[in-house]
Short mmCIF file of C-alpha atoms in Angstrom, two decimals:
data_model
loop_
_atom_site.label_atom_id
_atom_site.label_comp_id
_atom_site.label_asym_id
_atom_site.label_seq_id
_atom_site.Cartn_x
_atom_site.Cartn_y
_atom_site.Cartn_z
CA MET A 1 37.51 48.56 -37.44
CA VAL A 2 40.70 50.16 -36.14
CA ILE A 3 40.39 48.39 -32.77
CA LEU A 4 39.37 45.05 -34.28
CA HIS A 5 42.25 44.86 -36.78
CA GLU A 6 44.77 46.97 -34.82
CA TYR A 7 45.17 49.45 -37.65
CA PRO A 8 47.37 52.52 -37.06
CA LEU A 9 45.55 55.74 -36.25
CA SER A 10 47.38 57.39 -39.14
CA MET A 11 45.31 55.42 -41.65
CA VAL A 12 42.67 58.20 -41.59
CA ASP A 13 45.32 60.44 -43.17
CA HIS A 14 46.12 58.02 -46.00
CA ILE A 15 45.05 59.48 -49.36
CA GLY A 16 43.92 56.12 -50.75
CA PHE A 17 41.75 55.38 -47.72
CA ARG A 18 40.16 58.85 -47.80
CA GLU A 19 39.41 58.52 -51.54
CA PHE A 20 37.91 55.08 -50.94
CA LEU A 21 35.57 56.46 -48.26
CA HIS A 22 34.66 59.40 -50.50
CA ASP A 23 33.70 57.00 -53.32
CA LEU A 24 31.48 55.07 -50.92
CA GLN A 25 29.81 58.15 -49.44
CA PRO A 26 30.88 61.64 -50.59
CA LEU A 27 29.05 63.30 -47.67
CA PHE A 28 30.92 61.28 -45.01
CA LYS A 29 33.45 63.37 -43.08
CA VAL A 30 36.59 61.38 -42.25
CA PRO A 31 37.52 61.93 -38.58
CA SER A 32 40.94 63.25 -37.67
CA ARG A 33 43.57 61.17 -35.92
CA ASN A 34 42.91 62.98 -32.61
CA THR A 35 39.15 62.41 -32.88
CA LEU A 36 39.74 58.73 -33.60
CA LYS A 37 42.03 58.46 -30.58
CA SER A 38 39.47 60.20 -28.37
CA ASP A 39 36.67 57.88 -29.54
CA ILE A 40 38.78 54.78 -28.87
CA LEU A 41 39.58 55.98 -25.35
CA LYS A 42 35.85 56.59 -24.72
CA ILE A 43 35.10 53.03 -25.83
CA TYR A 44 37.86 51.76 -23.55
CA GLU A 45 36.52 53.67 -20.53
CA TYR A 46 32.99 52.41 -21.22
CA GLU A 47 34.10 48.77 -21.55
CA ARG A 48 36.34 49.09 -18.50
CA ALA A 49 33.51 50.43 -16.34
CA LYS A 50 31.18 47.69 -17.59
CA ASN A 51 33.73 44.97 -16.80
CA MET A 52 34.46 46.42 -13.35
CA ILE A 53 30.76 46.21 -12.49
CA ALA A 54 30.60 42.66 -13.86
CA LEU A 55 33.61 41.54 -11.78
CA GLU A 56 32.13 43.06 -8.63
CA LYS A 57 28.82 41.23 -9.12
CA ILE A 58 30.07 37.72 -9.90
CA GLU A 59 29.89 35.15 -7.11
CA SER A 60 32.88 33.06 -8.21
CA ARG A 61 36.47 33.77 -7.32
CA ILE A 62 38.86 35.32 -9.81
CA SER A 63 42.15 33.91 -11.02
CA ILE A 64 44.82 36.31 -12.23
CA THR A 65 47.52 35.72 -14.83
CA THR A 66 50.29 38.21 -15.49
CA ASP A 67 53.29 38.24 -17.78
CA MET A 68 55.92 40.57 -19.16
CA TRP A 69 56.07 41.28 -22.89
CA THR A 70 58.84 43.09 -24.77
CA SER A 71 58.01 44.88 -28.03
CA SER A 72 60.29 43.78 -30.87
CA ASN A 73 60.69 47.21 -32.48
CA GLN A 74 60.96 49.55 -29.48
CA LYS A 75 62.49 47.05 -27.03
CA ARG A 76 60.14 48.28 -24.31
CA GLY A 77 58.75 46.12 -21.52
CA PHE A 78 55.00 45.86 -20.98
CA MET A 79 53.04 44.09 -18.26
CA VAL A 80 49.68 42.51 -19.00
CA ILE A 81 47.23 41.50 -16.25
CA THR A 82 44.30 39.24 -17.11
CA ALA A 83 41.35 38.11 -14.96
CA HIS A 84 39.73 34.68 -15.44
CA PHE A 85 36.44 33.64 -13.86
CA ILE A 86 33.39 31.40 -14.26
CA ASP A 87 30.20 33.33 -15.03
CA ASP A 88 26.66 32.47 -13.95
CA ALA A 89 26.23 30.25 -17.03
CA TRP A 90 29.32 28.24 -16.01
CA LYS A 91 31.38 29.54 -18.92
CA LEU A 92 35.03 30.55 -18.57
CA GLN A 93 35.49 34.29 -19.12
CA SER A 94 38.72 36.27 -19.50
CA ARG A 95 39.21 40.03 -19.28
CA ILE A 96 42.40 42.02 -19.84
CA MET A 97 42.51 44.37 -16.86
CA ARG A 98 45.72 46.22 -17.59
CA PHE A 99 48.33 46.52 -20.32
CA ILE A 100 50.94 48.93 -19.05
CA TYR A 101 54.42 50.07 -19.99
CA LEU A 102 56.92 49.52 -17.17
CA LEU A 103 60.16 51.40 -16.77
CA CYS A 104 63.31 49.39 -16.16
CA PRO A 105 64.43 47.67 -14.04
CA HIS A 106 61.63 45.09 -13.91
CA ILE A 107 62.29 44.04 -10.32
CA ALA A 108 59.89 42.39 -7.88
CA ASP A 109 59.02 45.65 -6.10
CA VAL A 110 57.95 47.35 -9.34
CA LEU A 111 55.94 44.35 -10.55
CA SER A 112 54.18 43.81 -7.23
CA GLU A 113 53.32 47.50 -6.85
CA THR A 114 51.77 47.59 -10.34
CA LEU A 115 49.84 44.37 -9.75
CA LEU A 116 48.52 45.38 -6.32
CA SER A 117 47.49 48.81 -7.59
CA ASN A 118 45.48 47.16 -10.36
CA LEU A 119 43.78 44.70 -7.98
CA MET A 120 42.79 47.51 -5.63
CA ASP A 121 41.63 49.67 -8.50
CA TRP A 122 39.28 46.94 -9.72
CA ASN A 123 38.23 46.13 -6.12
CA ILE A 124 38.85 42.38 -6.46
CA ASP A 125 41.65 41.97 -3.90
CA ARG A 126 39.28 39.97 -1.63
CA LYS A 127 37.89 37.75 -4.39
CA LEU A 128 41.14 36.21 -5.61
CA LEU A 129 41.71 32.51 -6.13
CA THR A 130 45.15 32.12 -7.71
CA LEU A 131 47.91 34.12 -9.36
CA THR A 132 49.67 32.38 -12.27
CA VAL A 133 53.12 33.61 -13.32
CA ASP A 134 56.21 32.33 -15.10
CA ASN A 135 58.65 30.21 -13.11
CA CYS A 136 61.46 32.62 -12.22
CA THR A 137 63.04 34.09 -9.07
CA THR A 138 61.71 37.60 -9.75
CA ASN A 139 58.13 36.32 -9.83
CA ASP A 140 58.71 34.29 -6.67
CA ALA A 141 59.80 37.45 -4.87
CA MET A 142 56.84 39.35 -6.34
CA ILE A 143 54.40 36.73 -5.01
CA ASN A 144 55.83 37.06 -1.50
CA ILE A 145 55.39 40.84 -1.60
CA VAL A 146 51.82 40.54 -2.92
CA LEU A 147 50.87 38.03 -0.23
CA SER A 148 52.30 40.28 2.47
CA GLN A 149 50.03 43.10 1.28
CA LEU A 150 46.84 41.07 0.82
CA CYS A 151 44.46 39.92 3.53
CA THR A 152 45.34 36.22 3.61
CA HIS A 153 42.11 35.37 5.46
CA SER A 154 40.19 36.25 2.29
CA LEU A 155 42.23 33.74 0.26
CA VAL A 156 41.54 30.02 -0.05
CA LEU A 157 43.43 28.16 2.73
CA ASN A 158 45.06 31.46 3.70
CA GLY A 159 46.80 31.68 0.33
CA GLU A 160 48.54 28.29 0.51
CA PHE A 161 47.73 27.61 -3.16
CA PHE A 162 47.67 31.23 -4.29
CA HIS A 163 50.90 30.97 -6.29
CA MET A 164 50.45 28.92 -9.49
CA ARG A 165 53.36 28.31 -11.85
CA CYS A 166 52.64 28.55 -15.57
CA CYS A 167 52.41 24.99 -16.94
CA ALA A 168 52.92 26.18 -20.53
CA ARG A 169 56.20 27.86 -19.54
CA ILE A 170 57.40 24.74 -17.68
CA LEU A 171 56.47 22.52 -20.65
CA ASN A 172 58.32 24.90 -22.97
CA LEU A 173 61.48 24.60 -20.86
CA ILE A 174 61.19 20.79 -20.85
CA VAL A 175 60.84 20.67 -24.65
CA LYS A 176 63.83 23.00 -25.10
CA ASP A 177 65.98 20.76 -22.89
CA GLY A 178 64.86 17.73 -24.90
CA LEU A 179 65.63 19.42 -28.22
CA ASP A 180 69.10 20.39 -26.96
CA ILE A 181 69.89 16.70 -26.47
CA ILE A 182 69.00 15.80 -30.07
CA SER A 183 70.12 19.10 -31.61
CA GLY A 184 72.94 17.36 -33.55
CA SER A 185 70.53 14.95 -35.24
CA VAL A 186 68.00 17.70 -35.97
CA GLU A 187 70.73 19.83 -37.57
CA LYS A 188 71.82 16.96 -39.81
CA ILE A 189 68.22 16.36 -40.93
CA CYS A 190 67.78 20.08 -41.70
CA ASP A 191 71.02 20.12 -43.70
CA SER A 192 69.91 17.03 -45.64
CA VAL A 193 66.53 18.58 -46.51
CA ALA A 194 68.23 21.81 -47.59
CA TYR A 195 70.70 19.86 -49.78
CA TRP A 196 68.14 17.70 -51.62
CA THR A 197 65.58 20.47 -52.20
CA VAL A 198 67.96 23.19 -53.41
CA THR A 199 67.35 22.25 -57.10
CA PRO A 200 64.60 20.28 -58.91
CA LYS A 201 67.21 17.87 -60.28
CA ARG A 202 68.47 16.96 -56.80
CA PHE A 203 64.90 16.51 -55.59
CA GLU A 204 64.12 14.16 -58.48
CA LYS A 205 67.29 12.19 -57.69
CA PHE A 206 66.25 11.96 -54.04
CA GLU A 207 62.81 10.64 -55.02
CA LEU A 208 64.50 8.06 -57.27
CA PHE A 209 66.67 6.82 -54.41
CA ALA A 210 63.64 6.77 -52.12
CA ARG A 211 61.73 4.54 -54.53
#
């Protein structure tokens, strides 16, 4: 439940939650926060080992996506690495391989070292197909470092198409540029909506003019 809904570990200390569990089953012993943390880590290690075996056995190549994410409350940078592959039933599968906190600065050397370490750890460095990243100079430099450390003979066409640029990120940049051009018109429309909907009387008047 805690993993599924991303509840805080401290919820086992909440009086209301403990009373609720006691009403359901008075004999049930609520685990401590440390026990809960230990159980979650055991589940993680079990799932990680199972996925590592699965990735080693699959015949298809593996595509990697990686991105940086900054937490809104702590302002800390995290790197997530995800593997994508086609299973034996021809279904697309995705597995989060690593979600790690990275110390600043987030330069190409740090990113490439973390990525390569993860690929070696999962033993998939010779089964790679592509690496998809955001379109920025830091990622370009990271790709060059990664390619210099990998065996290019194990890559498709010696890694010629190894670097894939994130289409969603490119599309996002295109849309932002387009919205900048019409930002004046969009602002006027927003101001008009805000003006006519501020009171019921104005809204009724607007509907009258519309009719």
